Amino acid sequence: MSLVNLLDLDQPGLAKFFVELGEKPFRAKQVMRWIHHFGMIDFEQMTDIAKPLREKLATLAEVRLPEVKVEQISDDGTRKWLIAADASNGIESVFIPEDERGTLCISSQVGCALECTFCSTGRQGFNRNLSVAEIIGQLWLANHALRQDPYYSQLSSSDRIISNVVMMGMGEPLANFDNVVTALNIMLDDSAYGLSRRRVTVSTSGLVPAMDRLRDECPVALAVSLHAPNDALRNEIVPINRKYPLKELMAACQRYLEKAPRDFVTFEYVMLDGVNDKPEHARQLLSLVKDVPCKFNLIPFNPFPDSGYKTSSRDNISRFRDILMQEEYVVTTRKTRGDDIDAACGQLAGQVQDKTRRVEKRLSIPIQVSQEIDQSANQTTMDDLVN
Ligand code: SAH
Ligand code: SF4
């Protein structure tokens, strides 16, 4: 019989596990605290649990963390971990320290099936969803690594090094809905990490039905990857737009805000030179979002080999930002962090054994036709994912 990995369970899941063992449900809270709050994974050390139960647990369960393959530390303090998903696949997480907060950027899938044209993860294809243990394991491992660092050693165990989590690593979190929500529950649980809903952000390219489910099942802060102000352009660069066009996406944002912990949506907008960064795009954007309380996060495009895109110039980014700011919007321009270790947005590559055969198709088909064939391939993969 295989052992149950307790890292896959949130508190209700653990309570069910204990009840099925004939134990009291409150054991769930104790075990949650040991594993996630204290970072203790050895049952023998869980001293407020009676010895017979500890022994029983050791025969039925385990706390199996994913394995860290490589840790890199940037000159600016940003850290990146390559974490094994299995022998041939890996994912990445990134910690970004700032004065007032520490943010961990977490992955949700090995690769991504949604094929946004400017995204390195999207280019790599898709292998599989991460399990709950692999998602929450990224937070456990990062916490553990940072606590070992002498730089943070003066902090007490109640101080948080990681105050914010953003689901902005590899993958589309809402395409791995159930596992992501269970992992979010653990992040928010006071017995585990106790993060505020306002400080946990899910970023989505716009899977409308899943946005509605998130609103009902686990509302946290929401970021939406907009990147284009009209359907024609967004269909090209964020192909999921063909299934959920902008009108539907804007309506979903409005519905989300009815229950969201923050009273705005953050629209992410990658600045691609000559593609989506002209003043007319900024003006179209203003009219698109007029009914959705929002902030904007402009992300200078982070290049990767053979992307085919260039980063917008500083002047074009400022001009774009100013048009939005004239209408009183809050606009931030994302600083590139961890440049020297390729840890910036959209650069997370991990290691992906593509199951969609996308990379193969792109390489073997002449450019003119590849567009057409690729699009039909997209459709199949995306349909599989969102239905
Ligand atoms: N799949 C989710 C979350 C992961 S991507 C989503 O798309 O929202 C996190 C953010 O990085 C998204 O806004 C994404 O569009 C952006 N991004 C992807 N590739 C990028 C690149 N090369 N440069 C800058 N930002 C990029
Ligand atoms: Fe997937 Fe997000 Fe990259 Fe698009 S931007 S391919 S949704 S990870």
mmCIF file of C-alpha atoms and ligand atoms in Angstrom, residues 109 111-123 169-172 204-205 225 227 238, ligand 2:
data_model
loop_
_atom_site.group_PDB
_atom_site.id
_atom_site.type_symbol
_atom_site.label_atom_id
_atom_site.label_comp_id
_atom_site.label_asym_id
_atom_site.label_seq_id
_atom_site.Cartn_x
_atom_site.Cartn_y
_atom_site.Cartn_z
ATOM 1 C CA GLN A 109 2.097 23.343 -13.923
ATOM 2 C CA GLY A 111 4.990 23.979 -18.773
ATOM 3 C CA CYS A 112 1.777 25.569 -20.009
ATOM 4 C CA ALA A 113 -0.651 24.656 -22.777
ATOM 5 C CA LEU A 114 -1.921 28.163 -23.464
ATOM 6 C CA GLU A 115 0.803 29.254 -25.862
ATOM 7 C CA CYS A 116 1.018 32.982 -25.289
ATOM 8 C CA THR A 117 3.491 33.936 -27.969
ATOM 9 C CA PHE A 118 5.828 36.051 -25.783
ATOM 10 C CA CYS A 119 6.152 33.535 -22.923
ATOM 11 C CA SER A 120 9.054 31.173 -22.535
ATOM 12 C CA THR A 121 6.985 28.673 -20.510
ATOM 13 C CA GLY A 122 4.297 28.716 -23.190
ATOM 14 C CA ARG A 123 6.921 28.014 -25.841
ATOM 15 C CA GLY A 169 5.538 31.139 -12.134
ATOM 16 C CA MET A 170 5.258 28.424 -14.754
ATOM 17 C CA GLY A 171 1.778 27.404 -15.836
ATOM 18 C CA GLU A 172 -1.783 28.676 -15.777
ATOM 19 C CA THR A 204 -4.606 34.177 -14.967
ATOM 20 C CA SER A 205 -4.592 34.644 -18.696
ATOM 21 C CA SER A 225 -2.817 39.015 -18.001
ATOM 22 C CA HIS A 227 -1.503 42.365 -22.767
ATOM 23 C CA VAL A 238 -2.888 35.400 -25.856
HETATM 24 FE FE1 SF4 B 2 0.807 30.071 -19.923
HETATM 25 FE FE2 SF4 B 2 0.759 32.399 -18.565
HETATM 26 FE FE3 SF4 B 2 2.805 31.805 -20.228
HETATM 27 FE FE4 SF4 B 2 0.400 32.341 -21.233
HETATM 28 S S1 SF4 B 2 1.728 33.744 -20.084
HETATM 29 S S2 SF4 B 2 1.733 30.658 -21.871
HETATM 30 S S3 SF4 B 2 -0.946 31.433 -19.719
HETATM 31 S S4 SF4 B 2 2.275 30.743 -18.347
#
